[in-house]
Amino acid sequence: RERTREAINHSVEHHTPYDIEYRTVSPEGSIKWIRAIGQTFYAADGNPYRFDGITIDISEQKAFEQRKDDFIGMASHELKTPITTLKGLTQLLERKLERDGVTGYVSFLDRMETQINNLTRLINELLDVSKIQAGKLDYAQEPVDIDALLSDIVEIARQTTPTHTITLQGTAHVTVTGDRDRLEQVFTNLISNAVKYSPQAETVDIVIATTPSHVTIHVRDYGIGIPDEHQDKIFERFYRVHDTHERAFPGLGMGLYIACDIIRRHGGDITVTSEEGQGSTFTATLPYQ
């Protein structure tokens, strides 16, 4: 109820559409999912005088989404075992060929392992999405040195990204309380996206800044940019953006959804500013001790 009240107040104060989903419980105890959409009307002096809207029962849609999420979680979990086995056997075969001096096929095994790693990443993202939907994505609570974290991430990115120069500017000298592995997942995703969506550019810039209470990390690319109509949707689950020529980029549209949830679970926020043909800047803000 409080979240719904806040959404109404935000809509009225900021002149934005009201669109929210929530559960209702009847006096008999039955639960229904409702989507509410509304709009505020303002007088000539700018004061609101009417709020109109509609509510829609989306219980059936929510039940379908729950079954779909359960299936994704189950399928992803079942896929992990054969993929792990396949990766282990590939590495074992590669070492044996090297010992036997049969090096002509090692490059093929390297390519196989790269594709296995890509598949593993996609499966892990599907698992993370299903855990987020179920509220079961666990987080450690430990001190995380932001400077050291980003330095390690950038160093690895430089070694694995020969096409771009990745710069790291600024220092924070602050410690964030949270899950180091999950935060590493966020910034690795943002940097890899910056590289992927700037195929004609050569540079990705990471800038660290601080305020008295927050540390801010900007990841800036100089690529294709994001059209205005997509910028408020790219953090949604399975949402993908095409370039102006309708060319699709690899991925399932889960990385930014997961990154957004991780940052917000750490008490922060993540936003994007972008201009088509000029690149994008993703900004993650986190509270520090």
Tab-separated table of C-alpha atoms in Angstrom:
chain	number	residue	atom	x	y	z
A	1	ARG	CA	0.000	0.000	0.000
A	2	GLU	CA	2.793	2.406	0.889
A	3	ARG	CA	4.584	1.755	-2.419
A	4	THR	CA	1.353	2.456	-4.314
A	5	ARG	CA	0.795	5.677	-2.369
A	6	GLU	CA	4.342	6.806	-3.152
A	7	ALA	CA	3.832	6.059	-6.859
A	8	ILE	CA	0.691	8.228	-6.933
A	9	ASN	CA	2.445	11.090	-5.145
A	10	HIS	CA	5.429	10.847	-7.511
A	11	SER	CA	3.115	10.956	-10.529
A	12	VAL	CA	1.295	14.030	-9.224
A	13	GLU	CA	4.419	15.932	-8.171
A	14	HIS	CA	6.552	15.156	-11.222
A	15	HIS	CA	3.840	15.238	-13.927
A	16	THR	CA	4.600	11.662	-15.000
A	17	PRO	CA	2.219	8.799	-15.916
A	18	TYR	CA	1.118	6.482	-13.116
A	19	ASP	CA	1.645	2.802	-13.911
A	20	ILE	CA	2.097	0.218	-11.175
A	21	GLU	CA	1.375	-3.444	-10.402
A	22	TYR	CA	0.406	-4.686	-6.942
A	23	ARG	CA	-1.411	-7.451	-5.115
A	24	THR	CA	-4.795	-7.048	-3.444
A	25	VAL	CA	-6.311	-9.287	-0.790
A	26	SER	CA	-10.085	-9.603	-0.542
A	27	PRO	CA	-11.919	-9.872	2.791
A	28	GLU	CA	-12.253	-13.606	2.043
A	29	GLY	CA	-8.476	-13.904	1.685
A	30	SER	CA	-8.211	-14.433	-2.080
A	31	ILE	CA	-5.285	-12.715	-3.793
A	32	LYS	CA	-5.422	-10.909	-7.118
A	33	TRP	CA	-2.782	-9.034	-9.088
A	34	ILE	CA	-3.822	-5.589	-10.290
A	35	ARG	CA	-2.257	-3.204	-12.795
A	36	ALA	CA	-3.225	0.433	-12.230
A	37	ILE	CA	-2.673	3.137	-14.835
A	38	GLY	CA	-3.444	6.793	-14.210
A	39	GLN	CA	-2.848	10.402	-15.166
A	40	THR	CA	-3.019	13.713	-13.331
A	41	PHE	CA	-4.751	16.767	-14.798
A	42	TYR	CA	-3.550	20.242	-13.857
A	43	ALA	CA	-5.215	23.654	-13.775
A	44	ALA	CA	-3.785	26.739	-15.469
A	45	ASP	CA	-1.927	27.667	-12.268
A	46	GLY	CA	-0.174	24.274	-12.311
A	47	ASN	CA	-2.071	22.768	-9.388
A	48	PRO	CA	-3.514	19.269	-9.845
A	49	TYR	CA	-7.293	19.092	-9.812
A	50	ARG	CA	-8.153	15.581	-11.101
A	51	PHE	CA	-6.567	12.141	-11.183
A	52	ASP	CA	-8.133	9.622	-13.585
A	53	GLY	CA	-7.164	6.024	-14.057
A	54	ILE	CA	-8.131	2.424	-14.622
A	55	THR	CA	-7.363	-0.851	-12.862
A	56	ILE	CA	-6.964	-4.169	-14.662
A	57	ASP	CA	-6.996	-7.671	-13.202
A	58	ILE	CA	-3.733	-9.304	-14.396
A	59	SER	CA	-3.836	-12.337	-12.111
A	60	GLU	CA	-3.890	-14.795	-15.026
A	61	GLN	CA	-0.951	-13.071	-16.694
A	62	LYS	CA	1.020	-13.131	-13.420
A	63	ALA	CA	0.292	-16.832	-12.949
A	64	PHE	CA	1.608	-17.504	-16.462
A	65	GLU	CA	4.748	-15.455	-15.758
A	66	GLN	CA	5.294	-17.420	-12.551
A	67	ARG	CA	5.073	-20.742	-14.419
A	68	LYS	CA	7.483	-19.401	-17.034
A	69	ASP	CA	9.955	-18.229	-14.354
A	70	ASP	CA	9.732	-21.605	-12.609
A	71	PHE	CA	10.475	-23.361	-15.900
A	72	ILE	CA	13.435	-21.077	-16.666
A	73	GLY	CA	14.877	-21.680	-13.211
A	74	MET	CA	14.453	-25.450	-13.452
A	75	ALA	CA	15.820	-25.678	-17.005
A	76	SER	CA	18.816	-23.478	-16.192
A	77	HIS	CA	19.658	-25.575	-13.148
A	78	GLU	CA	19.421	-28.816	-15.124
A	79	LEU	CA	21.650	-27.419	-17.901
A	80	LYS	CA	24.485	-26.525	-15.528
A	81	THR	CA	25.546	-30.119	-14.869
A	82	PRO	CA	26.171	-31.244	-18.480
A	83	ILE	CA	27.814	-27.905	-19.322
A	84	THR	CA	30.207	-28.229	-16.368
A	85	THR	CA	31.037	-31.783	-17.413
A	86	LEU	CA	31.594	-30.742	-21.025
A	87	LYS	CA	33.935	-27.931	-19.980
A	88	GLY	CA	35.955	-30.256	-17.761
A	89	LEU	CA	36.332	-32.851	-20.520
A	90	THR	CA	37.372	-30.159	-23.019
A	91	GLN	CA	40.115	-28.923	-20.693
A	92	LEU	CA	41.257	-32.499	-20.009
A	93	LEU	CA	41.454	-33.283	-23.727
A	94	GLU	CA	43.359	-30.056	-24.403
A	95	ARG	CA	46.003	-30.905	-21.781
A	96	LYS	CA	46.363	-34.450	-23.125
A	97	LEU	CA	46.874	-33.267	-26.713
A	98	GLU	CA	49.517	-30.787	-25.545
A	99	ARG	CA	51.352	-33.516	-23.601
A	100	ASP	CA	51.264	-35.813	-26.633
A	101	GLY	CA	52.565	-33.050	-28.897
A	102	VAL	CA	49.382	-32.998	-31.003
A	103	THR	CA	48.977	-29.217	-30.999
A	104	GLY	CA	47.175	-28.837	-34.318
A	105	TYR	CA	43.757	-29.308	-32.721
A	106	VAL	CA	44.330	-27.268	-29.552
A	107	SER	CA	43.043	-24.068	-31.183
A	108	PHE	CA	39.728	-25.794	-31.937
A	109	LEU	CA	39.413	-26.805	-28.287
A	110	ASP	CA	40.136	-23.200	-27.269
A	111	ARG	CA	37.230	-22.072	-29.446
A	112	MET	CA	35.026	-24.774	-27.941
A	113	GLU	CA	35.876	-23.578	-24.443
A	114	THR	CA	35.065	-19.979	-25.394
A	115	GLN	CA	31.603	-21.016	-26.587
A	116	ILE	CA	31.094	-23.159	-23.482
A	117	ASN	CA	31.959	-20.114	-21.336
A	118	ASN	CA	29.425	-18.045	-23.283
A	119	LEU	CA	26.768	-20.690	-22.748
A	120	THR	CA	27.639	-20.893	-19.034
A	121	ARG	CA	27.239	-17.115	-18.724
A	122	LEU	CA	23.789	-17.224	-20.357
A	123	ILE	CA	22.671	-20.059	-18.085
A	124	ASN	CA	23.901	-18.189	-15.000
A	125	GLU	CA	21.999	-15.095	-16.123
A	126	LEU	CA	18.814	-17.144	-16.521
A	127	LEU	CA	19.309	-18.561	-13.029
A	128	ASP	CA	19.886	-15.082	-11.614
A	129	VAL	CA	16.704	-13.803	-13.251
A	130	SER	CA	14.641	-16.640	-11.811
A	131	LYS	CA	16.167	-16.031	-8.356
A	132	ILE	CA	15.441	-12.298	-8.565
A	133	GLN	CA	11.806	-12.995	-9.449
A	134	ALA	CA	11.553	-15.375	-6.510
A	135	GLY	CA	13.380	-12.989	-4.172
A	136	LYS	CA	16.106	-15.581	-3.573
A	137	LEU	CA	19.207	-13.931	-5.055
A	138	ASP	CA	21.575	-13.989	-2.084
A	139	TYR	CA	24.064	-11.242	-1.246
A	140	ALA	CA	27.106	-11.270	1.007
A	141	GLN	CA	27.686	-8.366	3.389
A	142	GLU	CA	31.387	-7.540	3.374
A	143	PRO	CA	33.584	-4.449	2.968
A	144	VAL	CA	34.404	-3.809	-0.700
A	145	ASP	CA	37.215	-1.440	-1.714
A	146	ILE	CA	35.763	0.256	-4.812
A	147	ASP	CA	39.143	1.380	-6.197
A	148	ALA	CA	40.624	-2.127	-5.929
A	149	LEU	CA	37.479	-3.724	-7.352
A	150	LEU	CA	37.379	-1.525	-10.452
A	151	SER	CA	41.140	-1.738	-10.958
A	152	ASP	CA	40.931	-5.558	-11.051
A	153	ILE	CA	37.923	-5.513	-13.404
A	154	VAL	CA	39.563	-3.049	-15.802
A	155	GLU	CA	42.822	-5.011	-15.850
A	156	ILE	CA	41.000	-8.200	-16.848
A	157	ALA	CA	38.941	-6.300	-19.432
A	158	ARG	CA	42.093	-4.867	-20.991
A	159	GLN	CA	43.574	-8.340	-21.381
A	160	THR	CA	40.447	-9.771	-22.993
A	161	THR	CA	39.472	-6.782	-25.171
A	162	PRO	CA	42.105	-6.093	-27.831
A	163	THR	CA	39.762	-3.907	-29.902
A	164	HIS	CA	39.306	-1.089	-27.355
A	165	THR	CA	41.384	1.038	-25.006
A	166	ILE	CA	39.776	0.992	-21.563
A	167	THR	CA	40.678	3.903	-19.302
A	168	LEU	CA	40.128	4.251	-15.543
A	169	GLN	CA	39.989	7.776	-14.173
A	170	GLY	CA	39.643	9.012	-10.597
A	171	THR	CA	39.756	7.314	-7.223
A	172	ALA	CA	37.235	7.011	-4.431
A	173	HIS	CA	39.203	5.824	-1.358
A	174	VAL	CA	35.931	4.489	0.075
A	175	THR	CA	34.532	1.151	1.153
A	176	VAL	CA	31.083	-0.123	0.192
A	177	THR	CA	29.286	-2.782	2.210
A	178	GLY	CA	27.999	-5.509	-0.069
A	179	ASP	CA	28.756	-8.502	-2.239
A	180	ARG	CA	32.048	-8.124	-4.118
A	181	ASP	CA	31.279	-10.853	-6.655
A	182	ARG	CA	27.874	-9.376	-7.468
A	183	LEU	CA	29.293	-5.861	-7.867
A	184	GLU	CA	32.021	-7.271	-10.092
A	185	GLN	CA	29.255	-8.881	-12.171
A	186	VAL	CA	27.600	-5.456	-12.617
A	187	PHE	CA	30.669	-3.543	-13.784
A	188	THR	CA	31.966	-6.379	-15.943
A	189	ASN	CA	28.588	-6.369	-17.689
A	190	LEU	CA	28.599	-2.588	-18.157
A	191	ILE	CA	32.110	-2.624	-19.632
A	192	SER	CA	31.419	-5.574	-21.940
A	193	ASN	CA	28.237	-3.830	-23.132
A	194	ALA	CA	30.202	-0.637	-23.772
A	195	VAL	CA	32.601	-2.598	-25.962
A	196	LYS	CA	29.860	-4.567	-27.732
A	197	TYR	CA	27.759	-1.517	-28.593
A	198	SER	CA	30.671	0.597	-29.855
A	199	PRO	CA	32.137	-1.598	-32.613
A	200	GLN	CA	33.438	1.414	-34.582
A	201	ALA	CA	34.920	3.223	-31.562
A	202	GLU	CA	38.224	2.559	-29.835
A	203	THR	CA	37.764	3.796	-26.267
A	204	VAL	CA	35.700	3.012	-23.180
A	205	ASP	CA	36.103	5.364	-20.212
A	206	ILE	CA	35.394	4.480	-16.570
A	207	VAL	CA	35.266	7.461	-14.220
A	208	ILE	CA	35.029	7.271	-10.417
A	209	ALA	CA	33.709	10.212	-8.373
A	210	THR	CA	32.404	10.720	-4.841
A	211	THR	CA	29.973	12.871	-2.904
A	212	PRO	CA	29.868	13.060	0.920
A	213	SER	CA	27.646	9.977	1.002
A	214	HIS	CA	27.898	8.151	-2.335
A	215	VAL	CA	30.429	6.860	-4.829
A	216	THR	CA	29.521	7.191	-8.504
A	217	ILE	CA	30.941	5.075	-11.326
A	218	HIS	CA	30.402	6.207	-14.919
A	219	VAL	CA	30.963	3.776	-17.812
A	220	ARG	CA	31.123	5.757	-21.051
A	221	ASP	CA	31.275	4.432	-24.611
A	222	TYR	CA	31.309	6.231	-27.947
A	223	GLY	CA	29.186	3.830	-29.930
A	224	ILE	CA	25.743	3.583	-31.479
A	225	GLY	CA	23.864	5.130	-28.562
A	226	ILE	CA	20.325	4.358	-27.403
A	227	PRO	CA	17.199	6.000	-28.913
A	228	ASP	CA	15.207	8.131	-26.471
A	229	GLU	CA	12.174	5.827	-26.596
A	230	HIS	CA	14.249	2.884	-25.351
A	231	GLN	CA	16.154	4.523	-22.522
A	232	ASP	CA	13.466	4.027	-19.859
A	233	LYS	CA	13.010	0.367	-20.825
A	234	ILE	CA	16.506	-1.082	-21.115
A	235	PHE	CA	16.583	-2.184	-17.461
A	236	GLU	CA	13.474	-4.320	-17.969
A	237	ARG	CA	13.720	-8.084	-18.110
A	238	PHE	CA	14.501	-9.522	-21.592
A	239	TYR	CA	14.400	-6.060	-23.210
A	240	ARG	CA	16.829	-5.634	-26.104
A	241	VAL	CA	17.763	-2.625	-28.216
A	242	HIS	CA	18.581	-2.729	-31.932
A	243	ASP	CA	20.688	-0.138	-33.708
A	244	THR	CA	19.271	2.276	-36.290
A	245	HIS	CA	19.714	-0.366	-38.994
A	246	GLU	CA	17.700	-2.894	-36.921
A	247	ARG	CA	20.811	-4.981	-36.371
A	248	ALA	CA	20.537	-7.230	-33.328
A	249	PHE	CA	23.469	-7.688	-30.950
A	250	PRO	CA	24.145	-10.962	-29.110
A	251	GLY	CA	22.469	-11.491	-25.749
A	252	LEU	CA	19.126	-12.238	-24.138
A	253	GLY	CA	18.473	-8.813	-22.600
A	254	MET	CA	19.066	-9.930	-19.016
A	255	GLY	CA	22.384	-8.328	-18.067
A	256	LEU	CA	21.108	-4.807	-17.347
A	257	TYR	CA	18.016	-6.138	-15.564
A	258	ILE	CA	20.259	-8.149	-13.234
A	259	ALA	CA	22.739	-5.266	-12.823
A	260	CYS	CA	19.917	-2.896	-11.878
A	261	ASP	CA	18.579	-5.285	-9.243
A	262	ILE	CA	22.049	-5.823	-7.737
A	263	ILE	CA	22.776	-2.090	-7.482
A	264	ARG	CA	19.384	-1.333	-5.948
A	265	ARG	CA	19.759	-4.192	-3.465
A	266	HIS	CA	22.981	-2.426	-2.391
A	267	GLY	CA	20.980	0.737	-1.703
A	268	GLY	CA	22.090	2.476	-4.894
A	269	ASP	CA	20.727	3.355	-8.305
A	270	ILE	CA	21.728	2.950	-11.947
A	271	THR	CA	20.811	5.291	-14.803
A	272	VAL	CA	21.702	5.917	-18.438
A	273	THR	CA	22.188	8.983	-20.595
A	274	SER	CA	22.640	8.497	-24.311
A	275	GLU	CA	22.469	10.062	-27.732
A	276	GLU	CA	22.145	8.122	-30.970
A	277	GLY	CA	25.449	7.929	-32.790
A	278	GLN	CA	27.318	9.561	-29.887
A	279	GLY	CA	27.456	6.771	-27.323
A	280	SER	CA	26.057	6.066	-23.870
A	281	THR	CA	27.013	6.640	-20.252
A	282	PHE	CA	25.788	4.238	-17.587
A	283	THR	CA	26.046	5.642	-14.069
A	284	ALA	CA	25.942	3.467	-10.948
A	285	THR	CA	25.668	5.193	-7.566
A	286	LEU	CA	26.348	3.378	-4.298
A	287	PRO	CA	26.289	4.540	-0.654
A	288	TYR	CA	29.573	4.093	1.200
A	289	GLN	CA	30.617	3.855	4.820
